[in-house]
Amino acid sequence: MNQLIEITSVPIEIEMKTSRARLEYARATADLEVSRDKGGLSIKSRPIRLNIDTFEMQRSIMPSAAQKIEQNAQKGKEAAYEATATYAQQGELLLKAKVGSGDPLAQYSFTALSPDMNAQPGLDFIPSTGPEISWDPAELNIRFEMDKLNFDWRLSQTQFEFVPGDIEITVKQHPEVLIKYIGGPIYVPPSADPNYEPVDVQA
């Protein structure tokens, strides 16, 4: 008897793709900004300066009220010193008077009333002092400054990125069982088969 059925088993088909883990490096970028500062030439000059101080000269010609009070006070002090000296001299003269040496009162009167023969006439020149003169020397300052270039670098940070590994599984063929009939046609009733041969049944 011939085989009528053919059974075929188709296995599963799997495709697997793997990728390794990696560390990716992002290259840093740099930006350059250039700026310019202009220089220049500057010249500063100052001429000679003459200073004339006439305070002392004006003071000798026409003193102020405070100066007059100070001068008068000084003159009063000097007059008091001179009067004290004069009285002391006259007292000493009276103490030295002796009997028979003459009249001390007459000698005192002559000394007190007689003018000073050696006294000089009161002549004075004004102003008694001249102005104070000073000067500041001349100055010349020359300053030259060259142009300046400023470079400003701007660097971005370096970045690293870790990419983990990956496993990809793809089922390309599912498992299955194929059943195929490989026999001839089946006639019902069997006598309809053109190649039908009756079966001899012997009793």
Coordinates of N, CA and C in Angstrom, one line a residue:
M1 N 0.9 -1.2 0.0 CA 0.0 0.0 0.0 C 0.9 1.2 0.0
N2 N 0.6 2.1 -0.9 CA 1.4 3.4 -1.0 C 1.1 4.4 0.1
Q3 N 2.1 5.2 0.3 CA 1.9 6.3 1.4 C 1.1 7.4 0.8
L4 N 0.1 7.7 1.5 CA -0.9 8.8 1.0 C -0.6 10.2 1.6
I5 N 0.0 10.3 2.8 CA 0.2 11.6 3.5 C 1.7 11.8 3.7
E6 N 2.1 13.0 3.5 CA 3.5 13.4 3.7 C 3.5 14.6 4.8
I7 N 4.1 14.3 5.9 CA 4.1 15.3 7.0 C 5.5 16.0 7.0
T8 N 5.6 17.3 6.9 CA 6.8 18.1 7.0 C 6.8 19.1 8.1
S9 N 7.8 19.1 8.9 CA 7.9 20.0 10.1 C 8.9 21.1 9.7
V10 N 8.4 22.4 9.8 CA 9.2 23.6 9.5 C 9.7 24.2 10.8
P11 N 11.0 24.2 11.1 CA 11.4 24.8 12.4 C 11.3 26.3 12.4
I12 N 11.4 26.9 13.7 CA 11.4 28.3 13.8 C 12.7 28.9 13.4
E13 N 12.7 30.1 12.8 CA 13.9 30.8 12.3 C 13.9 32.1 13.0
I14 N 15.0 32.3 13.7 CA 15.2 33.5 14.5 C 16.5 34.2 14.1
E15 N 16.4 35.6 13.9 CA 17.6 36.4 13.5 C 17.9 37.3 14.7
M16 N 19.2 37.3 15.2 CA 19.6 38.0 16.3 C 20.7 39.0 15.9
K17 N 20.5 40.3 16.3 CA 21.5 41.3 16.0 C 21.9 42.0 17.3
T18 N 23.2 42.1 17.5 CA 23.7 42.7 18.7 C 24.6 43.8 18.3
S19 N 24.6 44.9 19.2 CA 25.5 46.0 19.1 C 26.3 46.2 20.4
R20 N 27.5 46.6 20.3 CA 28.3 46.7 21.5 C 28.1 48.1 22.1
A21 N 28.4 48.1 23.4 CA 28.3 49.4 24.1 C 29.4 50.3 23.7
R22 N 29.2 51.6 23.6 CA 30.2 52.5 23.2 C 30.1 53.9 23.9
L23 N 31.2 54.6 23.9 CA 31.3 55.9 24.5 C 31.6 56.9 23.4
E24 N 30.6 57.8 23.2 CA 30.7 58.7 22.1 C 31.2 60.0 22.6
Y25 N 32.1 60.6 21.9 CA 32.8 61.9 22.3 C 32.3 63.0 21.4
A26 N 31.7 64.0 22.0 CA 31.3 65.2 21.3 C 32.4 66.3 21.3
R27 N 32.9 66.6 20.1 CA 34.0 67.5 20.0 C 33.6 68.9 20.4
A28 N 34.5 69.5 21.3 CA 34.2 70.9 21.7 C 34.5 71.9 20.7
T29 N 33.7 73.0 20.7 CA 33.9 74.1 19.7 C 34.4 75.3 20.4
A30 N 35.1 76.1 19.7 CA 35.7 77.3 20.3 C 35.3 78.5 19.4
D31 N 35.0 79.6 20.1 CA 34.6 80.8 19.4 C 35.7 81.9 19.8
L32 N 36.1 82.6 18.9 CA 37.1 83.7 19.1 C 36.5 85.0 18.8
E33 N 36.6 85.9 19.8 CA 36.1 87.3 19.6 C 37.2 88.3 19.8
V34 N 37.4 89.1 18.8 CA 38.6 90.0 18.8 C 38.0 91.4 18.9
S35 N 38.5 92.2 19.9 CA 38.1 93.6 20.0 C 39.4 94.4 20.0
R36 N 39.2 95.7 19.6 CA 40.4 96.6 19.5 C 40.1 97.8 20.3
D37 N 41.2 98.2 21.1 CA 41.2 99.4 21.9 C 42.1 100.4 21.2
K38 N 41.6 101.5 20.7 CA 42.4 102.5 20.1 C 43.3 103.2 21.0
G39 N 44.5 103.4 20.6 CA 45.5 104.2 21.4 C 45.4 105.7 21.0
G40 N 46.5 106.4 21.2 CA 46.5 107.7 20.7 C 47.8 108.5 21.3
L41 N 47.9 109.7 20.9 CA 49.0 110.6 21.3 C 48.4 111.7 22.1
S42 N 48.8 112.0 23.3 CA 48.4 113.1 24.1 C 49.6 113.9 24.6
I43 N 49.4 115.2 24.4 CA 50.5 116.1 24.8 C 49.9 117.2 25.7
K44 N 50.5 117.3 26.9 CA 50.1 118.3 27.9 C 51.2 119.2 28.2
S45 N 51.0 120.4 28.1 CA 52.1 121.4 28.4 C 51.5 122.5 29.4
R46 N 52.4 122.9 30.3 CA 52.1 123.9 31.2 C 53.2 125.0 31.2
P47 N 52.9 126.2 30.9 CA 53.9 127.2 30.9 C 54.4 127.6 32.3
I48 N 55.5 128.3 32.3 CA 56.0 128.7 33.6 C 55.0 129.6 34.4
R49 N 55.0 129.4 35.7 CA 54.0 130.1 36.5 C 54.8 131.0 37.5
L50 N 54.5 132.3 37.5 CA 55.1 133.2 38.4 C 54.2 133.5 39.6
N51 N 54.7 133.3 40.8 CA 53.9 133.6 42.0 C 54.5 134.8 42.7
I52 N 53.7 135.9 42.9 CA 54.1 137.1 43.6 C 53.3 137.3 44.9
D53 N 53.9 137.2 46.0 CA 53.2 137.4 47.3 C 53.5 138.8 47.9
T54 N 52.5 139.7 47.9 CA 52.7 141.1 48.4 C 52.1 141.3 49.7
F55 N 51.8 140.2 50.5 CA 51.1 140.4 51.8 C 52.0 141.1 52.8
E56 N 53.3 140.7 52.9 CA 54.2 141.4 53.8 C 54.4 142.8 53.4
M57 N 54.5 143.1 52.1 CA 54.7 144.5 51.6 C 53.5 145.4 52.0
Q58 N 52.3 144.9 51.7 CA 51.1 145.6 52.0 C 51.0 145.8 53.5
R59 N 51.4 144.8 54.3 CA 51.3 144.9 55.7 C 52.2 146.0 56.3
S60 N 53.4 146.2 55.7 CA 54.3 147.2 56.1 C 53.8 148.6 55.8
I61 N 53.0 148.7 54.7 CA 52.4 150.0 54.3 C 51.2 150.3 55.1
M62 N 50.3 149.4 55.0 CA 49.0 149.7 55.7 C 48.6 148.4 56.4
P63 N 48.9 148.3 57.7 CA 48.6 147.1 58.5 C 47.1 147.1 58.8
S64 N 46.6 145.9 59.0 CA 45.2 145.7 59.3 C 44.9 146.0 60.7
A65 N 43.6 146.0 61.1 CA 43.2 146.3 62.5 C 43.9 145.4 63.5
A66 N 43.9 144.1 63.2 CA 44.5 143.2 64.1 C 46.0 143.4 64.2
Q67 N 46.7 143.8 63.1 CA 48.1 144.0 63.1 C 48.4 145.3 63.9
K68 N 47.5 146.3 63.7 CA 47.7 147.6 64.5 C 47.6 147.3 66.0
I69 N 46.7 146.5 66.4 CA 46.5 146.2 67.8 C 47.8 145.5 68.3
E70 N 48.3 144.6 67.5 CA 49.5 143.8 67.9 C 50.7 144.8 68.0
Q71 N 50.8 145.7 67.0 CA 51.9 146.6 67.0 C 51.9 147.6 68.2
N72 N 50.7 148.1 68.5 CA 50.5 149.0 69.6 C 50.8 148.3 70.9
A73 N 50.3 147.0 71.0 CA 50.6 146.3 72.3 C 52.1 146.1 72.4
Q74 N 52.8 145.8 71.3 CA 54.3 145.7 71.4 C 55.0 147.0 71.8
K75 N 54.5 148.1 71.2 CA 55.0 149.4 71.6 C 54.8 149.7 73.0
G76 N 53.6 149.4 73.5 CA 53.3 149.7 75.0 C 54.2 148.8 75.9
K77 N 54.4 147.6 75.5 CA 55.3 146.7 76.3 C 56.7 147.3 76.3
E78 N 57.2 147.8 75.1 CA 58.5 148.4 75.1 C 58.6 149.7 75.9
A79 N 57.5 150.5 75.8 CA 57.5 151.7 76.6 C 57.5 151.4 78.1
A80 N 56.8 150.3 78.5 CA 56.8 150.0 79.9 C 58.2 149.5 80.4
Y81 N 58.9 148.8 79.5 CA 60.3 148.4 79.8 C 61.2 149.6 79.9
E82 N 61.1 150.5 79.0 CA 61.9 151.7 79.0 C 61.6 152.6 80.3
A83 N 60.3 152.7 80.6 CA 60.0 153.5 81.8 C 60.6 152.9 83.1
T84 N 60.5 151.5 83.1 CA 61.0 150.9 84.3 C 62.5 151.1 84.4
A85 N 63.2 151.0 83.3 CA 64.6 151.2 83.3 C 65.0 152.6 83.7
T86 N 64.2 153.6 83.2 CA 64.4 155.0 83.5 C 64.2 155.3 85.0
Y87 N 63.2 154.7 85.6 CA 62.9 154.9 87.0 C 64.0 154.3 87.9
A88 N 64.5 153.1 87.4 CA 65.5 152.5 88.2 C 66.8 153.3 88.1
Q89 N 67.1 153.9 86.9 CA 68.3 154.7 86.8 C 68.2 155.9 87.7
Q90 N 67.1 156.5 87.7 CA 66.9 157.8 88.5 C 67.0 157.5 90.0
G91 N 66.4 156.3 90.4 CA 66.5 156.0 91.8 C 67.9 155.7 92.2
E92 N 68.7 155.0 91.3 CA 70.1 154.8 91.6 C 70.8 156.1 91.8
L93 N 70.5 157.1 90.9 CA 71.2 158.4 91.0 C 70.9 159.1 92.3
L94 N 69.6 159.0 92.8 CA 69.3 159.6 94.0 C 70.0 158.9 95.2
L95 N 70.1 157.6 95.1 CA 70.8 156.9 96.2 C 72.3 157.2 96.3
K96 N 72.9 157.6 95.2 CA 74.3 157.9 95.2 C 74.6 159.3 95.6
A97 N 73.6 160.1 95.9 CA 73.8 161.5 96.2 C 74.5 161.6 97.6
K98 N 75.5 162.4 97.6 CA 76.4 162.7 98.8 C 76.3 164.1 99.2
V99 N 76.6 164.3 100.5 CA 76.6 165.7 101.0 C 77.8 166.4 100.5
G100 N 77.6 167.5 99.9 CA 78.7 168.3 99.4 C 79.0 168.0 97.9
S101 N 78.3 167.0 97.4 CA 78.5 166.7 96.0 C 77.6 167.4 95.0
G102 N 76.8 168.3 95.5 CA 75.9 169.0 94.6 C 74.5 168.7 94.9
D103 N 73.6 169.4 94.3 CA 72.2 169.2 94.5 C 71.8 168.0 93.6
P104 N 71.3 166.8 94.2 CA 70.9 165.7 93.4 C 69.6 166.0 92.6
L105 N 68.8 166.8 93.1 CA 67.5 167.1 92.4 C 67.8 167.9 91.1
A106 N 68.8 168.8 91.2 CA 69.1 169.5 90.0 C 69.7 168.6 89.0
Q107 N 70.6 167.7 89.4 CA 71.2 166.7 88.5 C 70.1 165.8 87.9
Y108 N 69.1 165.4 88.7 CA 68.0 164.5 88.2 C 67.2 165.3 87.2
S109 N 66.9 166.5 87.5 CA 66.1 167.3 86.5 C 66.8 167.5 85.2
F110 N 68.1 167.7 85.3 CA 68.9 167.9 84.1 C 68.9 166.6 83.2
T111 N 69.1 165.5 83.9 CA 69.1 164.2 83.2 C 67.8 163.9 82.6
A112 N 66.7 164.1 83.3 CA 65.4 163.8 82.9 C 64.9 164.7 81.8
L113 N 65.2 165.9 81.8 CA 64.7 166.9 80.9 C 65.5 167.2 79.7
S114 N 66.8 166.8 79.8 CA 67.7 167.0 78.7 C 67.4 166.1 77.5
P115 N 67.3 166.5 76.3 CA 67.1 165.6 75.2 C 68.3 164.7 74.9
D116 N 68.0 163.6 74.4 CA 69.0 162.7 74.0 C 69.7 163.2 72.8
M117 N 71.0 163.5 72.9 CA 71.7 164.2 71.9 C 72.1 163.2 70.8
N118 N 72.2 161.9 71.2 CA 72.6 160.9 70.2 C 71.4 160.3 69.5
A119 N 70.2 160.8 69.8 CA 69.0 160.2 69.1 C 69.0 160.6 67.6
Q120 N 68.6 159.7 66.8 CA 68.5 159.9 65.4 C 67.1 160.3 65.0
P121 N 67.0 161.1 64.0 CA 65.6 161.5 63.6 C 64.8 160.3 63.1
G122 N 63.5 160.3 63.4 CA 62.7 159.2 63.0 C 62.4 159.1 61.5
L123 N 63.3 158.5 60.8 CA 63.1 158.3 59.4 C 62.9 156.8 59.1
D124 N 61.9 156.5 58.3 CA 61.6 155.1 57.9 C 61.2 155.1 56.5
F125 N 61.6 154.0 55.8 CA 61.2 153.8 54.4 C 60.1 152.8 54.3
I126 N 59.1 153.1 53.5 CA 58.0 152.2 53.3 C 57.9 151.9 51.8
P127 N 57.6 150.8 51.4 CA 57.4 149.6 52.3 C 58.8 149.1 52.8
S128 N 58.7 148.5 54.0 CA 60.0 148.0 54.6 C 60.5 146.7 54.0
T129 N 59.6 146.0 53.3 CA 60.0 144.7 52.6 C 59.4 144.6 51.3
G130 N 60.0 143.9 50.4 CA 59.5 143.8 49.1 C 58.6 142.5 48.9
P131 N 58.0 142.3 47.8 CA 57.2 141.1 47.5 C 58.1 139.9 47.4
E132 N 57.4 138.8 47.8 CA 58.1 137.5 47.7 C 57.8 136.9 46.3
I133 N 58.8 136.6 45.6 CA 58.6 136.1 44.2 C 59.1 134.7 44.1
S134 N 58.3 133.8 43.6 CA 58.7 132.4 43.3 C 58.0 132.0 42.0
W135 N 58.5 130.9 41.4 CA 57.9 130.4 40.2 C 58.0 128.9 40.1
D136 N 57.1 128.4 39.3 CA 57.0 127.0 39.1 C 57.5 126.7 37.7
P137 N 58.4 125.8 37.5 CA 59.0 125.6 36.1 C 57.9 125.0 35.2
A138 N 58.2 125.2 33.9 CA 57.3 124.7 32.9 C 57.3 123.2 32.8
E139 N 56.2 122.6 32.3 CA 56.2 121.1 32.2 C 55.6 120.8 30.8
L140 N 56.2 119.7 30.3 CA 55.7 119.2 29.0 C 55.7 117.6 29.1
N141 N 54.4 117.1 29.0 CA 54.2 115.7 29.1 C 53.7 115.1 27.8
I142 N 54.4 114.1 27.2 CA 54.0 113.5 26.0 C 53.7 112.0 26.2
R143 N 52.6 111.6 25.9 CA 52.2 110.2 26.1 C 51.6 109.6 24.9
F144 N 52.2 108.5 24.5 CA 51.8 107.8 23.3 C 51.4 106.3 23.7
E145 N 50.3 105.9 23.3 CA 49.8 104.6 23.6 C 49.4 103.9 22.3
M146 N 49.9 102.7 22.1 CA 49.6 101.9 20.9 C 48.2 101.3 21.0
D147 N 47.7 100.9 19.8 CA 46.4 100.2 19.8 C 46.6 98.8 20.5
K148 N 45.5 98.3 21.1 CA 45.5 97.0 21.8 C 44.5 96.1 21.2
L149 N 44.9 94.9 21.0 CA 44.0 93.8 20.5 C 43.7 92.9 21.6
N150 N 42.4 92.7 21.8 CA 41.9 91.8 22.9 C 41.3 90.5 22.3
F151 N 41.8 89.4 22.7 CA 41.3 88.1 22.2 C 40.6 87.4 23.3
D152 N 39.3 87.1 23.0 CA 38.5 86.4 24.0 C 38.1 85.1 23.4
W153 N 38.6 84.0 24.0 CA 38.3 82.7 23.6 C 37.2 82.1 24.4
R154 N 36.2 81.5 23.7 CA 35.0 80.9 24.4 C 35.0 79.5 24.0
L155 N 35.3 78.6 24.9 CA 35.4 77.2 24.7 C 34.2 76.5 25.3
S156 N 33.5 75.7 24.5 CA 32.4 74.9 25.0 C 32.9 73.6 25.7
Q157 N 32.2 73.1 26.7 CA 32.6 72.0 27.4 C 32.6 70.7 26.6
T158 N 33.6 69.8 26.8 CA 33.7 68.6 26.1 C 32.6 67.6 26.7
Q159 N 31.9 66.9 25.9 CA 30.8 66.1 26.4 C 31.0 64.6 25.9
F160 N 30.8 63.7 26.8 CA 30.9 62.3 26.5 C 29.5 61.7 26.8
E161 N 29.1 60.8 25.8 CA 27.8 60.1 25.9 C 28.0 58.6 25.8
F162 N 27.5 57.9 26.8 CA 27.6 56.5 26.9 C 26.3 55.8 26.2
V163 N 26.6 55.0 25.2 CA 25.5 54.3 24.5 C 25.6 52.9 24.9
P164 N 24.6 52.3 25.6 CA 24.7 50.9 26.1 C 24.5 50.0 24.9
G165 N 24.9 48.7 25.1 CA 24.7 47.7 24.1 C 23.3 47.3 23.9
D166 N 23.0 46.7 22.7 CA 21.6 46.5 22.3 C 21.6 45.1 21.7
I167 N 20.5 44.3 22.0 CA 20.3 43.0 21.4 C 18.9 43.1 20.7
E168 N 18.9 42.8 19.4 CA 17.6 42.8 18.6 C 17.3 41.4 18.1
I169 N 16.2 40.8 18.5 CA 15.8 39.4 18.1 C 14.6 39.5 17.1
T170 N 14.7 39.0 16.0 CA 13.6 39.0 15.0 C 13.3 37.5 14.6
V171 N 12.0 37.2 14.7 CA 11.5 35.9 14.3 C 11.1 36.0 12.8
K172 N 12.0 35.4 12.0 CA 11.7 35.4 10.5 C 10.8 34.3 10.0
Q173 N 10.8 33.2 10.8 CA 9.9 32.1 10.4 C 9.3 31.4 11.6
H174 N 8.0 31.4 11.7 CA 7.4 30.7 12.8 C 7.4 29.2 12.6
P175 N 7.4 28.4 13.6 CA 7.4 26.9 13.4 C 6.0 26.5 13.0
E176 N 6.0 25.5 12.1 CA 4.7 25.0 11.5 C 4.9 23.5 11.1
V177 N 3.8 22.9 10.9 CA 3.8 21.5 10.4 C 3.0 21.4 9.2
L178 N 3.6 21.0 8.1 CA 2.9 20.9 6.8 C 2.5 19.4 6.5
I179 N 1.2 19.3 6.3 CA 0.6 17.9 6.0 C 0.2 17.9 4.5
K180 N 0.8 17.1 3.7 CA 0.5 17.0 2.3 C 0.0 15.7 1.9
Y181 N -1.1 15.6 1.2 CA -1.7 14.4 0.7 C -1.0 14.1 -0.7
I182 N -0.3 13.0 -0.7 CA 0.4 12.6 -1.9 C -0.2 11.4 -2.7
G183 N -1.3 10.9 -2.2 CA -2.0 9.8 -2.9 C -2.9 10.3 -4.1
G184 N -3.5 9.4 -4.7 CA -4.4 9.7 -5.9 C -5.7 10.1 -5.4
P185 N -6.6 10.3 -6.3 CA -8.0 10.7 -6.0 C -8.7 9.5 -5.4
I186 N -9.7 9.9 -4.6 CA -10.5 8.8 -3.9 C -11.9 8.9 -4.6
Y187 N -12.4 7.8 -5.1 CA -13.7 7.8 -5.7 C -14.7 7.2 -4.8
V188 N -15.8 7.8 -4.8 CA -16.9 7.2 -4.0 C -18.1 7.1 -4.9
P189 N -18.6 5.9 -5.1 CA -18.1 4.6 -4.6 C -16.8 4.2 -5.4
P190 N -16.1 3.3 -4.8 CA -14.8 2.9 -5.4 C -15.0 2.4 -6.8
S191 N -16.1 2.0 -7.1 CA -16.3 1.4 -8.5 C -16.3 2.5 -9.6
A192 N -16.4 3.7 -9.2 CA -16.3 4.8 -10.1 C -14.9 5.0 -10.6
D193 N -13.9 4.4 -10.0 CA -12.5 4.6 -10.4 C -12.3 3.9 -11.7
P194 N -11.7 4.5 -12.7 CA -11.6 3.8 -14.0 C -10.6 2.7 -13.9
N195 N -9.7 2.8 -12.9 CA -8.8 1.7 -12.7 C -9.3 0.7 -11.6
Y196 N -10.5 0.7 -11.4 CA -11.1 -0.1 -10.3 C -11.0 -1.6 -10.7
E197 N -10.5 -2.3 -9.8 CA -10.5 -3.8 -10.0 C -11.2 -4.4 -8.8
P198 N -12.1 -5.2 -9.1 CA -12.9 -5.8 -8.0 C -12.0 -6.7 -7.2
V199 N -12.3 -6.8 -6.0 CA -11.6 -7.7 -5.1 C -12.3 -9.0 -5.1
D200 N -11.4 -10.0 -5.3 CA -12.0 -11.3 -5.3 C -12.1 -11.8 -3.8
V201 N -13.2 -12.2 -3.5 CA -13.4 -12.7 -2.1 C -13.8 -14.1 -2.3
Q202 N -12.9 -14.9 -1.8 CA -13.1 -16.3 -1.9 C -13.7 -16.8 -0.5
A203 N -14.7 -17.6 -0.7 CA -15.4 -18.1 0.5 C -14.6 -19.3 0.9

